[in-house]
Amino acid sequence: MRNCPRSFRRLPPSAFERFAQRLLREAGFEQVTVTGKSGDGGIDGIGILQVNPLVSFKVLFQCKRYTGTGSVTPSHVRDFRGSMTGRTDKGIIIS
């Protein structure tokens, strides 16, 4: 985030989640929704990635917006993977 425009760093968490939603849609994901709920177990949204007419994947995503020197840690990744258990085996952390 150090090289991002200042306005991007000022986005509130909900706006960053909506930005991630649009990013995934632009990347070809379908039915991308932001959960926007507290107690969602670290899941900020869900989308469908259609690989071809026969294969699609449900993908969960989590948004981590940091300022300064913050970064995604291995424990964040483990927590996210734990939150995915029983829901899907595909996930993306957007930071």
MMTF fields as JSON, N, C-alpha, C and O atoms, coordinates in Angstrom:
{
  "mmtfVersion": "1.0.0",
  "mmtfProducer": "UNKNOWN",
  "numBonds": 379,
  "numAtoms": 380,
  "numGroups": 95,
  "numChains": 1,
  "numModels": 1,
  "chainsPerModel": [1],
  "groupsPerChain": [95],
  "chainIdList": ["A"],
  "bondAtomList": [4, 2, 8, 6, 12, 10, 16, 14, 20, 18, 24, 22, 28, 26, 32, 30, 36, 34, 40, 38, 44, 42, 48, 46, 52, 50, 56, 54, 60, 58, 64, 62, 68, 66, 72, 70, 76, 74, 80, 78, 84, 82, 88, 86, 92, 90, 96, 94, 100, 98, 104, 102, 108, 106, 112, 110, 116, 114, 120, 118, 124, 122, 128, 126, 132, 130, 136, 134, 140, 138, 144, 142, 148, 146, 152, 150, 156, 154, 160, 158, 164, 162, 168, 166, 172, 170, 176, 174, 180, 178, 184, 182, 188, 186, 192, 190, 196, 194, 200, 198, 204, 202, 208, 206, 212, 210, 216, 214, 220, 218, 224, 222, 228, 226, 232, 230, 236, 234, 240, 238, 244, 242, 248, 246, 252, 250, 256, 254, 260, 258, 264, 262, 268, 266, 272, 270, 276, 274, 280, 278, 284, 282, 288, 286, 292, 290, 296, 294, 300, 298, 304, 302, 308, 306, 312, 310, 316, 314, 320, 318, 324, 322, 328, 326, 332, 330, 336, 334, 340, 338, 344, 342, 348, 346, 352, 350, 356, 354, 360, 358, 364, 362, 368, 366, 372, 370, 376, 374],
  "bondOrderList": [1, 1, 1, 1, 1, 1, 1, 1, 1, 1, 1, 1, 1, 1, 1, 1, 1, 1, 1, 1, 1, 1, 1, 1, 1, 1, 1, 1, 1, 1, 1, 1, 1, 1, 1, 1, 1, 1, 1, 1, 1, 1, 1, 1, 1, 1, 1, 1, 1, 1, 1, 1, 1, 1, 1, 1, 1, 1, 1, 1, 1, 1, 1, 1, 1, 1, 1, 1, 1, 1, 1, 1, 1, 1, 1, 1, 1, 1, 1, 1, 1, 1, 1, 1, 1, 1, 1, 1, 1, 1, 1, 1, 1, 1],
  "groupList": [{"groupName": "MET", "atomNameList": ["N", "CA", "C", "O"], "elementList": ["N", "C", "C", "O"], "formalChargeList": [0, 0, 0, 0], "bondAtomList": [1, 0, 2, 1, 3, 2], "bondOrderList": [1, 1, 2], "singleLetterCode": "M", "chemCompType": "L-PEPTIDE LINKING"}, {"groupName": "ARG", "atomNameList": ["N", "CA", "C", "O"], "elementList": ["N", "C", "C", "O"], "formalChargeList": [0, 0, 0, 0], "bondAtomList": [1, 0, 2, 1, 3, 2], "bondOrderList": [1, 1, 2], "singleLetterCode": "R", "chemCompType": "L-PEPTIDE LINKING"}, {"groupName": "ASN", "atomNameList": ["N", "CA", "C", "O"], "elementList": ["N", "C", "C", "O"], "formalChargeList": [0, 0, 0, 0], "bondAtomList": [1, 0, 2, 1, 3, 2], "bondOrderList": [1, 1, 2], "singleLetterCode": "N", "chemCompType": "L-PEPTIDE LINKING"}, {"groupName": "CYS", "atomNameList": ["N", "CA", "C", "O"], "elementList": ["N", "C", "C", "O"], "formalChargeList": [0, 0, 0, 0], "bondAtomList": [1, 0, 2, 1, 3, 2], "bondOrderList": [1, 1, 2], "singleLetterCode": "C", "chemCompType": "L-PEPTIDE LINKING"}, {"groupName": "PRO", "atomNameList": ["N", "CA", "C", "O"], "elementList": ["N", "C", "C", "O"], "formalChargeList": [0, 0, 0, 0], "bondAtomList": [1, 0, 2, 1, 3, 2], "bondOrderList": [1, 1, 2], "singleLetterCode": "P", "chemCompType": "L-PEPTIDE LINKING"}, {"groupName": "SER", "atomNameList": ["N", "CA", "C", "O"], "elementList": ["N", "C", "C", "O"], "formalChargeList": [0, 0, 0, 0], "bondAtomList": [1, 0, 2, 1, 3, 2], "bondOrderList": [1, 1, 2], "singleLetterCode": "S", "chemCompType": "L-PEPTIDE LINKING"}, {"groupName": "PHE", "atomNameList": ["N", "CA", "C", "O"], "elementList": ["N", "C", "C", "O"], "formalChargeList": [0, 0, 0, 0], "bondAtomList": [1, 0, 2, 1, 3, 2], "bondOrderList": [1, 1, 2], "singleLetterCode": "F", "chemCompType": "L-PEPTIDE LINKING"}, {"groupName": "LEU", "atomNameList": ["N", "CA", "C", "O"], "elementList": ["N", "C", "C", "O"], "formalChargeList": [0, 0, 0, 0], "bondAtomList": [1, 0, 2, 1, 3, 2], "bondOrderList": [1, 1, 2], "singleLetterCode": "L", "chemCompType": "L-PEPTIDE LINKING"}, {"groupName": "ALA", "atomNameList": ["N", "CA", "C", "O"], "elementList": ["N", "C", "C", "O"], "formalChargeList": [0, 0, 0, 0], "bondAtomList": [1, 0, 2, 1, 3, 2], "bondOrderList": [1, 1, 2], "singleLetterCode": "A", "chemCompType": "L-PEPTIDE LINKING"}, {"groupName": "GLU", "atomNameList": ["N", "CA", "C", "O"], "elementList": ["N", "C", "C", "O"], "formalChargeList": [0, 0, 0, 0], "bondAtomList": [1, 0, 2, 1, 3, 2], "bondOrderList": [1, 1, 2], "singleLetterCode": "E", "chemCompType": "L-PEPTIDE LINKING"}, {"groupName": "GLN", "atomNameList": ["N", "CA", "C", "O"], "elementList": ["N", "C", "C", "O"], "formalChargeList": [0, 0, 0, 0], "bondAtomList": [1, 0, 2, 1, 3, 2], "bondOrderList": [1, 1, 2], "singleLetterCode": "Q", "chemCompType": "L-PEPTIDE LINKING"}, {"groupName": "GLY", "atomNameList": ["N", "CA", "C", "O"], "elementList": ["N", "C", "C", "O"], "formalChargeList": [0, 0, 0, 0], "bondAtomList": [1, 0, 2, 1, 3, 2], "bondOrderList": [1, 1, 2], "singleLetterCode": "G", "chemCompType": "PEPTIDE LINKING"}, {"groupName": "VAL", "atomNameList": ["N", "CA", "C", "O"], "elementList": ["N", "C", "C", "O"], "formalChargeList": [0, 0, 0, 0], "bondAtomList": [1, 0, 2, 1, 3, 2], "bondOrderList": [1, 1, 2], "singleLetterCode": "V", "chemCompType": "L-PEPTIDE LINKING"}, {"groupName": "THR", "atomNameList": ["N", "CA", "C", "O"], "elementList": ["N", "C", "C", "O"], "formalChargeList": [0, 0, 0, 0], "bondAtomList": [1, 0, 2, 1, 3, 2], "bondOrderList": [1, 1, 2], "singleLetterCode": "T", "chemCompType": "L-PEPTIDE LINKING"}, {"groupName": "LYS", "atomNameList": ["N", "CA", "C", "O"], "elementList": ["N", "C", "C", "O"], "formalChargeList": [0, 0, 0, 0], "bondAtomList": [1, 0, 2, 1, 3, 2], "bondOrderList": [1, 1, 2], "singleLetterCode": "K", "chemCompType": "L-PEPTIDE LINKING"}, {"groupName": "ASP", "atomNameList": ["N", "CA", "C", "O"], "elementList": ["N", "C", "C", "O"], "formalChargeList": [0, 0, 0, 0], "bondAtomList": [1, 0, 2, 1, 3, 2], "bondOrderList": [1, 1, 2], "singleLetterCode": "D", "chemCompType": "L-PEPTIDE LINKING"}, {"groupName": "ILE", "atomNameList": ["N", "CA", "C", "O"], "elementList": ["N", "C", "C", "O"], "formalChargeList": [0, 0, 0, 0], "bondAtomList": [1, 0, 2, 1, 3, 2], "bondOrderList": [1, 1, 2], "singleLetterCode": "I", "chemCompType": "L-PEPTIDE LINKING"}, {"groupName": "TYR", "atomNameList": ["N", "CA", "C", "O"], "elementList": ["N", "C", "C", "O"], "formalChargeList": [0, 0, 0, 0], "bondAtomList": [1, 0, 2, 1, 3, 2], "bondOrderList": [1, 1, 2], "singleLetterCode": "Y", "chemCompType": "L-PEPTIDE LINKING"}, {"groupName": "HIS", "atomNameList": ["N", "CA", "C", "O"], "elementList": ["N", "C", "C", "O"], "formalChargeList": [0, 0, 0, 0], "bondAtomList": [1, 0, 2, 1, 3, 2], "bondOrderList": [1, 1, 2], "singleLetterCode": "H", "chemCompType": "L-PEPTIDE LINKING"}],
  "groupTypeList": [0, 1, 2, 3, 4, 1, 5, 6, 1, 1, 7, 4, 4, 5, 8, 6, 9, 1, 6, 8, 10, 1, 7, 7, 1, 9, 8, 11, 6, 9, 10, 12, 13, 12, 13, 11, 14, 5, 11, 15, 11, 11, 16, 15, 11, 16, 11, 16, 7, 10, 12, 2, 4, 7, 12, 5, 6, 14, 12, 7, 6, 10, 3, 14, 1, 17, 13, 11, 13, 11, 5, 12, 13, 4, 5, 18, 12, 1, 15, 6, 1, 11, 5, 0, 13, 11, 1, 13, 15, 14, 11, 16, 16, 16, 5],
  "groupIdList": [1, 2, 3, 4, 5, 6, 7, 8, 9, 10, 11, 12, 13, 14, 15, 16, 17, 18, 19, 20, 21, 22, 23, 24, 25, 26, 27, 28, 29, 30, 31, 32, 33, 34, 35, 36, 37, 38, 39, 40, 41, 42, 43, 44, 45, 46, 47, 48, 49, 50, 51, 52, 53, 54, 55, 56, 57, 58, 59, 60, 61, 62, 63, 64, 65, 66, 67, 68, 69, 70, 71, 72, 73, 74, 75, 76, 77, 78, 79, 80, 81, 82, 83, 84, 85, 86, 87, 88, 89, 90, 91, 92, 93, 94, 95],
  "secStructList": [7, 6, 6, 1, 7, 2, 2, 2, 2, 6, 7, 7, 2, 2, 2, 2, 2, 2, 2, 2, 2, 2, 2, 2, 2, 2, 6, 6, 3, 3, 3, 3, 3, 3, 7, 7, 7, 6, 6, 1, 6, 6, 7, 7, 3, 3, 3, 3, 3, 3, 3, 3, 6, 6, 3, 3, 3, 3, 3, 3, 3, 3, 3, 7, 7, 7, 7, 6, 6, 7, 7, 7, 7, 2, 2, 2, 2, 2, 2, 2, 2, 2, 2, 2, 6, 6, 6, 7, 1, 7, 3, 3, 3, 3, 7],
  "xCoordList": [0.816, 0.0, 0.861, 0.341, 2.139, 2.988, 2.994, 3.091, 2.894, 2.942, 1.569, 1.464, 0.527, -0.833, -1.165, -0.61, -2.076, -2.513, -3.1, -3.708, -2.908, -3.379, -4.877, -5.323, -5.666, -7.119, -7.471, -8.451, -6.674, -6.911, -6.69, -7.455, -5.662, -5.372, -6.438, -6.609, -7.143, -8.172, -9.53, -10.458, -9.653, -10.936, -11.33, -10.493, -12.581, -13.038, -13.075, -13.119, -13.059, -13.044, -14.152, -13.9, -15.349, -16.448, -16.201, -16.55, -15.608, -15.298, -14.175, -14.186, -13.215, -12.146, -12.717, -12.275, -13.689, -14.349, -15.095, -15.057, -15.768, -16.46, -15.463, -15.738, -14.295, -13.237, -12.786, -12.616, -12.593, -12.193, -13.266, -12.944, -14.528, -15.637, -15.537, -15.661, -15.317, -15.209, -13.97, -14.021, -12.869, -11.636, -11.858, -11.425, -12.532, -12.799, -13.749, -13.557, -14.762, -15.67, -14.916, -15.122, -14.048, -13.255, -12.307, -11.932, -11.915, -11.02, -11.767, -11.152, -13.099, -13.878, -14.71, -15.362, -14.699, -15.536, -16.991, -17.294, -17.884, -19.327, -19.955, -19.394, -21.127, -21.902, -21.05, -21.114, -20.259, -19.39, -20.211, -20.8, -20.242, -20.97, -20.062, -19.198, -20.274, -19.588, -20.519, -21.682, -20.007, -20.86, -21.171, -22.317, -20.163, -20.388, -21.013, -21.731, -20.754, -21.351, -20.252, -19.177, -20.532, -19.619, -19.88, -20.995, -18.869, -19.022, -19.064, -19.585, -18.507, -18.515, -17.347, -17.122, -16.609, -15.51, -14.335, -13.571, -14.18, -13.06, -13.308, -12.382, -14.527, -14.869, -15.555, -16.589, -14.98, -15.555, -16.437, -17.244, -16.296, -17.128, -16.934, -16.11, -17.736, -17.735, -17.978, -18.674, -17.397, -17.612, -17.473, -17.0, -17.886, -17.786, -16.805, -16.956, -15.815, -14.883, -15.232, -15.029, -15.757, -16.143, -14.932, -14.553, -14.318, -13.126, -13.497, -12.839, -14.532, -15.069, -16.517, -16.977, -17.251, -18.664, -18.91, -20.02, -17.914, -18.098, -17.491, -17.827, -16.615, -15.878, -16.01, -15.715, -16.455, -16.494, -16.112, -16.261, -15.618, -15.193, -15.828, -15.889, -16.295, -16.709, -15.439, -14.652, -15.239, -14.034, -14.433, -15.212, -13.902, -14.118, -12.984, -11.866, -13.267, -12.179, -12.226, -13.269, -11.04, -10.866, -10.047, -9.075, -10.433, -9.737, -8.939, -9.442, -7.704, -6.84, -6.276, -5.437, -6.74, -6.274, -5.372, -5.799, -4.125, -3.142, -2.594, -2.548, -2.183, -1.43, -0.077, 0.074, 0.885, 2.213, 2.893, 2.914, 3.454, 4.249, 3.512, 4.142, 2.226, 1.47, 1.459, 1.543, 1.356, 1.283, 0.548, 0.354, 0.151, -0.532, 0.499, 1.563, 0.177, 1.092, 0.669, -0.458, 1.559, 1.177, -0.034, -0.841, -0.172, -1.338, -2.631, -3.673, -2.586, -3.775, -4.183, -5.367, -3.205, -3.489, -4.074, -5.045, -3.497, -4.023, -5.454, -6.306, -5.717, -7.071, -8.067, -9.177, -7.656, -8.525, -8.803, -9.945, -7.766, -7.957, -8.888, -9.713, -8.761, -9.672, -11.106, -12.03, -11.305, -12.648, -13.258, -14.479, -12.408, -12.886, -13.327, -14.091, -12.857, -13.115, -14.613, -15.4, -14.99, -16.379, -17.188, -18.337, -16.603, -17.321, -16.828, -17.621, -15.525, -14.86, -13.391, -12.902, -12.69, -11.238, -10.455, -9.242, -11.124, -10.47, -10.695, -11.809, -9.617, -9.728, -8.681, -7.629, -8.969, -8.055, -8.015, -9.055, -6.815, -6.642, -6.224, -5.237, -6.982, -6.698, -6.201, -6.901, -4.97, -4.331, -3.824, -3.255],
  "yCoordList": [-1.196, 0.0, 1.262, 2.348, 1.154, 2.339, 3.073, 4.301, 2.366, 3.0, 3.331, 3.85, 3.047, 3.316, 4.785, 5.438, 5.306, 6.687, 6.869, 5.957, 8.043, 8.347, 8.103, 7.617, 8.432, 8.237, 6.757, 6.419, 5.879, 4.441, 3.986, 3.175, 4.502, 4.139, 4.655, 4.117, 5.679, 6.274, 5.58, 5.932, 4.613, 3.91, 3.245, 2.615, 3.371, 2.596, 1.115, 0.774, 0.229, -1.207, -1.657, -2.484, -1.143, -1.579, -1.174, -1.918, -0.015, 0.422, -0.432, -0.73, -0.821, -1.695, -3.051, -3.638, -3.548, -4.813, -4.678, -5.594, -3.553, -3.335, -3.2, -3.631, -2.593, -2.524, -3.94, -4.248, -4.794, -6.185, -6.907, -7.696, -6.645, -7.24, -6.859, -7.713, -5.6, -5.151, -5.74, -6.142, -5.79, -6.365, -7.809, -8.209, -8.581, -9.98, -10.091, -10.942, -9.245, -9.252, -8.937, -9.588, -7.943, -7.572, -8.694, -8.799, -9.534, -10.661, -11.881, -12.908, -11.781, -12.869, -13.681, -14.645, -13.312, -14.018, -13.634, -12.533, -14.547, -14.321, -14.376, -14.95, -13.772, -13.805, -13.413, -14.06, -12.361, -11.91, -11.071, -10.06, -11.498, -10.768, -10.532, -11.349, -9.405, -9.08, -9.457, -9.054, -10.233, -10.661, -9.495, -9.323, -8.692, -7.494, -7.73, -6.869, -8.882, -9.185, -9.331, -9.859, -8.855, -9.177, -10.624, -11.125, -11.278, -12.68, -13.593, -14.706, -13.119, -13.935, -14.91, -15.573, -15.002, -15.944, -15.565, -16.433, -14.274, -13.842, -13.936, -13.756, -14.213, -14.283, -12.975, -12.625, -12.256, -10.975, -11.086, -10.195, -12.167, -12.322, -13.652, -14.476, -13.829, -15.091, -14.8, -13.848, -15.632, -15.514, -16.878, -17.836, -16.944, -18.175, -17.918, -16.959, -18.776, -18.704, -19.817, -20.997, -19.43, -20.384, -20.606, -19.721, -21.781, -22.096, -22.444, -21.994, -23.233, -23.591, -24.016, -24.0, -24.393, -24.735, -25.892, -26.031, -26.708, -27.863, -27.696, -28.452, -26.731, -26.607, -25.196, -24.211, -25.115, -23.839, -24.086, -25.19, -23.036, -23.123, -22.008, -20.859, -22.356, -21.357, -20.868, -21.671, -19.551, -18.966, -17.945, -17.031, -18.102, -17.139, -16.128, -16.454, -14.906, -13.938, -13.178, -13.004, -12.737, -11.943, -10.72, -10.823, -9.572, -8.324, -7.902, -7.924, -7.523, -7.001, -5.682, -5.659, -4.586, -3.261, -2.73, -2.519, -2.522, -2.058, -0.707, -0.378, 0.058, 1.272, 1.108, 0.302, 1.86, 1.753, 0.465, 0.107, -0.239, -1.427, -2.729, -3.786, -2.692, -3.908, -4.838, -4.396, -6.121, -7.093, -8.339, -8.544, -9.153, -10.406, -11.368, -11.582, -11.933, -12.844, -14.296, -14.553, -15.231, -16.642, -16.994, -17.84, -16.36, -16.659, -16.168, -16.802, -15.037, -14.581, -15.623, -15.921, -16.17, -17.176, -18.43, -18.992, -18.873, -20.059, -19.824, -20.703, -18.64, -18.324, -18.337, -18.853, -17.764, -17.734, -19.144, -19.483, -19.961, -21.351, -22.09, -22.894, -21.822, -22.431, -21.989, -22.79, -20.708, -20.184, -20.8, -20.9, -21.212, -21.809, -23.255, -23.777, -23.905, -25.328, -25.622, -24.991, -26.571, -26.97, -26.104, -26.425, -25.01, -24.119, -24.289, -24.396, -24.311, -24.463, -24.683, -24.502, -25.07, -25.24, -24.202, -24.337, -23.181, -22.117, -20.78, -20.458, -20.012, -18.72, -17.755, -18.16, -16.461, -15.401, -14.369, -13.942, -13.98, -12.859, -11.659, -11.717, -10.582, -9.37, -8.336, -7.949, -7.897, -6.957, -5.749, -4.842],
  "zCoordList": [0.0, 0.0, 0.0, -0.254, 0.272, 0.318, -1.008, -1.026, -2.104, -3.413, -3.967, -5.078, -3.225, -3.681, -3.479, -2.596, -4.304, -4.102, -2.709, -2.148, -2.173, -0.82, -0.679, 0.361, -1.712, -1.634, -1.472, -0.808, -2.076, -1.945, -0.5, 0.022, 0.131, 1.527, 2.48, 3.573, 2.077, 2.946, 2.848, 3.577, 1.969, 1.832, 3.137, 3.784, 3.535, 4.688, 4.329, 3.147, 5.323, 5.041, 4.088, 3.212, 4.233, 3.357, 1.907, 0.989, 1.694, 0.332, -0.264, -1.458, 0.564, 0.081, -0.325, -1.313, 0.425, 0.071, -1.257, -2.079, -1.476, -2.747, -3.903, -5.023, -3.617, -4.626, -4.996, -6.176, -4.0, -4.247, -5.06, -5.949, -4.765, -5.512, -6.989, -7.866, -7.252, -8.646, -9.316, -10.478, -8.59, -9.122, -9.566, -10.646, -8.726, -9.068, -10.257, -11.125, -10.302, -11.465, -12.748, -13.772, -12.69, -13.863, -14.266, -15.433, -13.309, -13.588, -14.099, -14.385, -14.218, -14.789, -13.811, -14.211, -12.543, -11.57, -11.783, -12.243, -11.445, -11.559, -10.18, -9.247, -10.064, -8.822, -7.616, -6.571, -7.762, -6.674, -5.701, -6.082, -4.45, -3.423, -2.227, -1.91, -1.575, -0.335, 0.8, 0.818, 1.75, 2.859, 3.78, 4.196, 4.106, 4.9, 6.251, 6.76, 6.844, 8.146, 9.185, 8.9, 10.396, 11.482, 11.88, 11.733, 12.374, 12.734, 11.526, 11.601, 10.39, 9.179, 9.146, 8.133, 10.231, 10.31, 9.43, 9.008, 9.146, 8.326, 6.842, 6.052, 6.443, 5.022, 4.648, 5.216, 3.694, 3.275, 2.05, 1.785, 1.298, 0.12, -0.549, -0.153, -1.592, -2.334, -3.804, -4.157, -4.653, -6.085, -6.74, -6.128, -7.973, -8.756, -9.901, -10.658, -10.014, -11.126, -12.103, -11.817, -13.25, -14.298, -15.182, -15.949, -15.083, -15.856, -17.3, -18.238, -17.472, -18.786, -18.565, -17.423, -19.602, -19.409, -18.436, -17.922, -18.18, -17.307, -15.917, -15.005, -15.743, -14.487, -13.916, -14.592, -12.668, -11.951, -10.498, -9.976, -9.863, -8.467, -7.653, -8.091, -6.477, -5.511, -4.826, -4.324, -4.804, -4.232, -3.168, -3.439, -1.971, -0.892, -0.916, -1.315, -0.491, -0.407, 0.901, 1.531, 1.273, 2.485, 2.114, 1.366, 2.63, 2.353, 3.58, 4.703, 3.349, 4.406, 3.902, 3.002, 4.485, 4.09, 5.186, 6.321, 4.827, 5.801, 5.371, 4.185, 6.362, 6.096, 6.772, 7.69, 6.322, 6.907, 6.505, 5.327, 7.487, 7.185, 7.471, 7.488, 7.692, 7.963, 6.768, 5.623, 7.039, 5.954, 6.429, 7.628, 5.487, 5.799, 6.387, 5.807, 7.523, 8.205, 7.97, 7.548, 8.239, 8.13, 8.996, 8.609, 10.156, 10.999, 10.365, 10.533, 9.629, 8.888, 7.856, 7.697, 7.163, 6.134, 6.786, 6.278, 7.902, 8.6, 9.077, 8.947, 9.629, 10.092, 8.933, 9.061, 7.806, 6.632, 6.131, 5.82, 6.054, 5.616, 6.575, 6.141, 7.87, 8.836, 8.62, 8.762, 8.275, 8.01, 6.756, 6.637, 5.824, 4.58, 4.764, 3.952, 5.815, 6.019, 5.978, 6.684, 5.155, 5.017, 4.068, 3.765, 3.594, 2.675, 1.245, 0.31, 1.09, -0.207, 0.035, 1.151, -0.996, -0.833, -1.641, -1.798, -2.148, -2.915, -2.215, -1.802, -2.089, -1.451, -1.934, -2.427, -1.791, -2.191, -1.065, -0.562, -0.682, 0.239, -0.609, -1.344, -0.498, -1.254, -0.268, 0.668, -0.499, 0.431, -0.315, 0.293]
}
